[in-house]
XYZ file of C-alpha atoms in Angstrom:
106
model
C 102.943 92.064 95.973
C 101.318 89.010 97.502
C 97.767 88.164 98.523
C 97.803 87.069 102.155
C 94.775 85.579 103.899
C 94.497 86.070 107.652
C 91.996 83.696 109.263
C 90.653 84.717 112.643
C 90.102 82.056 115.311
C 86.348 82.242 114.601
C 86.913 81.488 110.902
C 86.501 85.030 109.540
C 88.890 85.516 106.618
C 90.613 88.733 105.530
C 92.481 88.593 102.214
C 94.656 91.602 101.461
C 97.485 92.624 99.158
C 100.785 93.092 100.985
C 103.753 94.752 99.299
C 106.996 92.825 98.872
C 109.516 93.694 101.558
C 106.866 94.277 104.215
C 106.250 91.640 106.857
C 103.059 89.645 107.277
C 102.581 91.570 110.543
C 102.971 94.980 108.866
C 100.344 94.001 106.308
C 97.963 93.075 109.113
C 98.551 96.286 111.070
C 98.240 98.499 107.976
C 94.898 96.854 107.195
C 93.552 96.663 110.780
C 93.356 92.863 110.867
C 91.972 91.882 114.289
C 94.060 89.418 116.298
C 97.535 90.746 115.497
C 98.479 93.309 118.125
C 102.203 93.727 117.427
C 102.824 95.466 120.742
C 106.577 95.739 120.091
C 106.161 97.114 116.578
C 107.899 94.217 114.891
C 111.065 93.992 116.969
C 110.577 90.283 117.744
C 110.158 91.158 121.403
C 106.576 90.327 122.405
C 104.912 87.394 120.543
C 101.631 89.339 120.068
C 101.813 88.739 116.306
C 101.849 84.937 116.670
C 100.261 83.069 113.736
C 99.946 79.518 112.484
C 101.251 79.086 108.942
C 98.778 77.057 106.874
C 99.660 73.557 105.732
C 101.721 73.571 102.569
C 103.301 76.961 103.260
C 105.836 76.198 105.987
C 108.691 75.457 103.572
C 108.074 78.610 101.513
C 107.933 80.729 104.670
C 111.064 79.085 106.037
C 112.035 78.131 109.580
C 112.098 80.426 112.578
C 115.520 81.706 113.621
C 116.706 81.256 117.201
C 115.613 84.708 118.433
C 112.093 84.074 117.129
C 112.020 80.575 118.631
C 112.960 82.054 122.016
C 110.165 84.630 121.760
C 107.604 81.973 120.776
C 108.120 80.546 124.279
C 105.970 83.483 125.440
C 103.103 82.751 123.041
C 100.057 80.663 123.930
C 99.311 77.333 122.231
C 102.551 77.132 120.241
C 102.511 74.485 117.495
C 104.966 73.168 114.917
C 103.663 75.702 112.381
C 103.809 78.663 114.793
C 105.634 81.773 113.595
C 105.821 85.420 114.562
C 104.335 87.316 111.637
C 106.841 90.156 112.171
C 109.567 87.759 111.034
C 107.940 86.652 107.762
C 109.047 88.896 104.870
C 106.593 89.081 101.992
C 107.872 88.050 98.554
C 106.181 86.994 95.309
C 106.654 83.380 96.464
C 104.221 83.993 99.325
C 101.340 84.994 97.027
C 98.338 83.052 98.371
C 99.784 82.515 101.874
C 97.245 81.721 104.579
C 97.891 82.248 108.264
C 95.561 81.336 111.109
C 95.367 83.518 114.167
C 95.355 81.851 117.578
C 92.528 82.295 120.040
C 93.080 85.412 122.133
C 94.232 84.767 125.695
C 93.102 87.326 128.250
């Protein structure tokens, strides 16, 4: 189990417990965190679960694989610390992880 903090674009923070083996996206969906839509259900096919991994956490989270990098091309305002939350598996090592949610593009 890991405590994950989701920070909305407006600064509102949501800290929740996410079970090991789930993804950061699944934790957000299960707890109705606004800003993570996950239209594809976690299949790495839509980029609607795009997050920015907080400074100091990128190494623990690990790099994006090629399929995820390709899908990030469809996200808005992609940065070096951009990840799809459906591709980040929760482990004890991620206890305290913070992810920022990008501004919604309509």
